[in-house]
Each structure stands twice: as C-alpha cells, then as structure tokens.
Amino acid sequence: MAWTLRLSEDEEAALSAQAAMEGRSKHEIARDAIRTYITRQKTWDEYLSDGPVVYG
C-alpha cells in the first residue's frame, strides 16, 4: 500500500522536532501513529461459530 501524508509547515516542524528528540525517523513516528489510530478505530465482527463467515 502506498500513501502520501501531507502536513502543514507547523506540523512538519513538530514532527521533525519529535524525531530528533526520540532519535527515530519521521517515517517511523508517522507509521506508528497511524497504526495506533487504525487499531483503536477498527471494529471486529463477533463470530458465534468457528465456521467460515460468508458475506453475501
């Protein structure tokens, strides 16, 4: 999957400062933040059986 993250100048400066402070790349910080967001927002179907689930 490919995507582009566009930040304002202020956001870019804040991300650069955070990267320098943490000793990580901006890419790593953005990736981890997006992964955390997606994990918190996703919902899971609750399966009532161990069989396959077929969506029609």
Short mmCIF file of N, CA, C and O in Angstrom, two decimals:
data_model
loop_
_atom_site.label_atom_id
_atom_site.label_comp_id
_atom_site.label_asym_id
_atom_site.label_seq_id
_atom_site.Cartn_x
_atom_site.Cartn_y
_atom_site.Cartn_z
N MET A 1 0.85 -1.17 0.00
CA MET A 1 0.00 0.00 0.00
C MET A 1 0.89 1.23 0.00
O MET A 1 1.88 1.30 0.71
N ALA A 2 0.54 2.19 -0.79
CA ALA A 2 1.29 3.44 -0.83
C ALA A 2 0.35 4.58 -0.47
O ALA A 2 -0.82 4.57 -0.83
N TRP A 3 0.86 5.54 0.25
CA TRP A 3 0.06 6.69 0.62
C TRP A 3 0.98 7.88 0.83
O TRP A 3 2.18 7.74 1.00
N THR A 4 0.38 9.05 0.78
CA THR A 4 1.13 10.28 0.99
C THR A 4 0.50 11.03 2.14
O THR A 4 -0.71 11.20 2.19
N LEU A 5 1.33 11.46 3.06
CA LEU A 5 0.86 12.22 4.21
C LEU A 5 1.31 13.67 4.01
O LEU A 5 2.50 13.95 3.90
N ARG A 6 0.36 14.56 3.95
CA ARG A 6 0.68 15.98 3.75
C ARG A 6 0.46 16.71 5.08
O ARG A 6 -0.62 16.67 5.65
N LEU A 7 1.49 17.37 5.54
CA LEU A 7 1.44 18.10 6.80
C LEU A 7 1.65 19.59 6.55
O LEU A 7 2.34 19.97 5.60
N SER A 8 1.07 20.39 7.43
CA SER A 8 1.32 21.83 7.34
C SER A 8 2.77 22.07 7.76
O SER A 8 3.44 21.18 8.30
N GLU A 9 3.26 23.26 7.54
CA GLU A 9 4.63 23.59 7.93
C GLU A 9 4.83 23.44 9.43
O GLU A 9 5.87 22.93 9.88
N ASP A 10 3.83 23.85 10.21
CA ASP A 10 3.93 23.72 11.68
C ASP A 10 3.95 22.25 12.10
O ASP A 10 4.72 21.86 12.98
N GLU A 11 3.09 21.44 11.48
CA GLU A 11 3.06 20.02 11.81
C GLU A 11 4.37 19.33 11.41
O GLU A 11 4.89 18.49 12.14
N GLU A 12 4.90 19.72 10.26
CA GLU A 12 6.17 19.15 9.79
C GLU A 12 7.30 19.51 10.75
O GLU A 12 8.14 18.67 11.08
N ALA A 13 7.31 20.75 11.22
CA ALA A 13 8.34 21.19 12.17
C ALA A 13 8.22 20.43 13.49
O ALA A 13 9.23 20.01 14.06
N ALA A 14 6.97 20.23 13.95
CA ALA A 14 6.76 19.49 15.20
C ALA A 14 7.19 18.04 15.04
O ALA A 14 7.81 17.47 15.95
N LEU A 15 6.90 17.44 13.90
CA LEU A 15 7.30 16.05 13.65
C LEU A 15 8.82 15.95 13.57
O LEU A 15 9.41 15.01 14.12
N SER A 16 9.47 16.90 12.93
CA SER A 16 10.93 16.91 12.85
C SER A 16 11.55 17.03 14.23
O SER A 16 12.52 16.33 14.56
N ALA A 17 10.98 17.91 15.07
CA ALA A 17 11.50 18.08 16.43
C ALA A 17 11.31 16.80 17.24
O ALA A 17 12.21 16.38 17.98
N GLN A 18 10.15 16.16 17.09
CA GLN A 18 9.90 14.92 17.82
C GLN A 18 10.86 13.83 17.36
O GLN A 18 11.39 13.07 18.18
N ALA A 19 11.10 13.75 16.06
CA ALA A 19 12.02 12.75 15.52
C ALA A 19 13.43 12.95 16.07
O ALA A 19 14.10 11.99 16.46
N ALA A 20 13.86 14.20 16.12
CA ALA A 20 15.20 14.49 16.65
C ALA A 20 15.28 14.15 18.13
O ALA A 20 16.28 13.58 18.59
N MET A 21 14.23 14.46 18.88
CA MET A 21 14.22 14.21 20.31
C MET A 21 14.22 12.71 20.61
O MET A 21 14.91 12.25 21.52
N GLU A 22 13.46 11.93 19.82
CA GLU A 22 13.34 10.50 20.06
C GLU A 22 14.42 9.68 19.37
O GLU A 22 14.57 8.49 19.65
N GLY A 23 15.14 10.28 18.44
CA GLY A 23 16.16 9.55 17.71
C GLY A 23 15.56 8.54 16.72
O GLY A 23 16.16 7.52 16.43
N ARG A 24 14.36 8.85 16.25
CA ARG A 24 13.70 7.99 15.26
C ARG A 24 13.43 8.82 14.01
O ARG A 24 13.48 10.03 14.05
N SER A 25 13.11 8.13 12.93
CA SER A 25 12.79 8.87 11.71
C SER A 25 11.35 9.37 11.76
O SER A 25 10.51 8.83 12.48
N LYS A 26 11.09 10.40 10.97
CA LYS A 26 9.73 10.92 10.87
C LYS A 26 8.79 9.84 10.33
O LYS A 26 7.65 9.73 10.76
N HIS A 27 9.31 9.04 9.42
CA HIS A 27 8.52 7.95 8.84
C HIS A 27 8.07 6.98 9.94
O HIS A 27 6.91 6.57 9.97
N GLU A 28 8.99 6.59 10.80
CA GLU A 28 8.65 5.65 11.88
C GLU A 28 7.58 6.23 12.81
O GLU A 28 6.64 5.53 13.19
N ILE A 29 7.72 7.48 13.17
CA ILE A 29 6.77 8.12 14.08
C ILE A 29 5.39 8.19 13.43
O ILE A 29 4.38 7.85 14.05
N ALA A 30 5.33 8.61 12.17
CA ALA A 30 4.05 8.72 11.47
C ALA A 30 3.41 7.34 11.30
O ALA A 30 2.21 7.17 11.53
N ARG A 31 4.21 6.35 10.92
CA ARG A 31 3.70 4.98 10.74
C ARG A 31 3.11 4.46 12.04
O ARG A 31 2.00 3.91 12.07
N ASP A 32 3.83 4.63 13.15
CA ASP A 32 3.34 4.15 14.44
C ASP A 32 2.07 4.88 14.88
O ASP A 32 1.16 4.27 15.43
N ALA A 33 2.00 6.17 14.62
CA ALA A 33 0.81 6.94 14.99
C ALA A 33 -0.40 6.49 14.18
O ALA A 33 -1.51 6.33 14.72
N ILE A 34 -0.21 6.26 12.88
CA ILE A 34 -1.31 5.82 12.03
C ILE A 34 -1.74 4.42 12.41
O ILE A 34 -2.94 4.12 12.49
N ARG A 35 -0.79 3.53 12.68
CA ARG A 35 -1.12 2.17 13.10
C ARG A 35 -1.92 2.19 14.40
O ARG A 35 -2.94 1.49 14.53
N THR A 36 -1.52 3.00 15.36
CA THR A 36 -2.25 3.11 16.63
C THR A 36 -3.65 3.62 16.40
O THR A 36 -4.62 3.10 16.96
N TYR A 37 -3.80 4.64 15.57
CA TYR A 37 -5.12 5.19 15.27
C TYR A 37 -6.03 4.14 14.64
O TYR A 37 -7.18 3.96 15.05
N ILE A 38 -5.52 3.45 13.63
CA ILE A 38 -6.33 2.44 12.94
C ILE A 38 -6.72 1.32 13.90
O ILE A 38 -7.86 0.87 13.91
N THR A 39 -5.80 0.88 14.72
CA THR A 39 -6.09 -0.18 15.68
C THR A 39 -7.18 0.23 16.65
O THR A 39 -8.07 -0.55 16.98
N ARG A 40 -7.15 1.46 17.10
CA ARG A 40 -8.17 1.95 18.04
C ARG A 40 -9.52 2.15 17.38
O ARG A 40 -10.55 2.06 18.03
N GLN A 41 -9.56 2.43 16.07
CA GLN A 41 -10.82 2.75 15.39
C GLN A 41 -11.50 1.55 14.75
O GLN A 41 -12.68 1.62 14.44
N LYS A 42 -10.77 0.46 14.55
CA LYS A 42 -11.39 -0.65 13.82
C LYS A 42 -12.36 -1.42 14.72
O LYS A 42 -12.23 -1.44 15.94
N THR A 43 -13.33 -2.00 14.09
CA THR A 43 -14.30 -2.82 14.81
C THR A 43 -14.21 -4.23 14.25
O THR A 43 -13.90 -4.45 13.08
N TRP A 44 -14.48 -5.17 15.09
CA TRP A 44 -14.39 -6.57 14.70
C TRP A 44 -15.77 -7.20 14.80
O TRP A 44 -16.52 -6.93 15.71
N ASP A 45 -16.08 -8.07 13.85
CA ASP A 45 -17.28 -8.88 13.94
C ASP A 45 -17.07 -9.90 15.06
O ASP A 45 -15.99 -10.43 15.22
N GLU A 46 -18.11 -10.13 15.82
CA GLU A 46 -18.03 -11.17 16.84
C GLU A 46 -18.61 -12.43 16.25
O GLU A 46 -19.80 -12.51 15.95
N TYR A 47 -17.77 -13.41 16.06
CA TYR A 47 -18.20 -14.66 15.44
C TYR A 47 -18.82 -15.56 16.50
O TYR A 47 -18.29 -15.71 17.59
N LEU A 48 -19.95 -16.14 16.14
CA LEU A 48 -20.64 -17.02 17.07
C LEU A 48 -20.30 -18.48 16.83
O LEU A 48 -20.71 -19.34 17.60
N SER A 49 -19.58 -18.76 15.76
CA SER A 49 -19.17 -20.14 15.48
C SER A 49 -17.74 -20.12 14.97
O SER A 49 -17.18 -19.10 14.64
N ASP A 50 -17.17 -21.32 14.91
CA ASP A 50 -15.80 -21.45 14.41
C ASP A 50 -15.76 -21.65 12.90
O ASP A 50 -14.70 -21.72 12.31
N GLY A 51 -16.94 -21.74 12.27
CA GLY A 51 -17.01 -21.95 10.83
C GLY A 51 -16.68 -20.68 10.06
O GLY A 51 -16.55 -19.60 10.63
N PRO A 52 -16.56 -20.84 8.75
CA PRO A 52 -16.25 -19.67 7.92
C PRO A 52 -17.43 -18.70 7.88
O PRO A 52 -18.58 -19.07 8.02
N VAL A 53 -17.12 -17.44 7.72
CA VAL A 53 -18.14 -16.42 7.62
C VAL A 53 -18.23 -16.01 6.16
O VAL A 53 -17.22 -15.65 5.55
N VAL A 54 -19.42 -16.07 5.58
CA VAL A 54 -19.63 -15.75 4.19
C VAL A 54 -20.54 -14.54 4.11
O VAL A 54 -21.63 -14.55 4.66
N TYR A 55 -20.06 -13.50 3.48
CA TYR A 55 -20.87 -12.31 3.27
C TYR A 55 -21.48 -12.40 1.88
O TYR A 55 -20.78 -12.61 0.91
N GLY A 56 -22.79 -12.24 1.78
CA GLY A 56 -23.50 -12.39 0.52
C GLY A 56 -23.57 -11.18 -0.21
O GLY A 56 -23.51 -10.55 -1.02
#
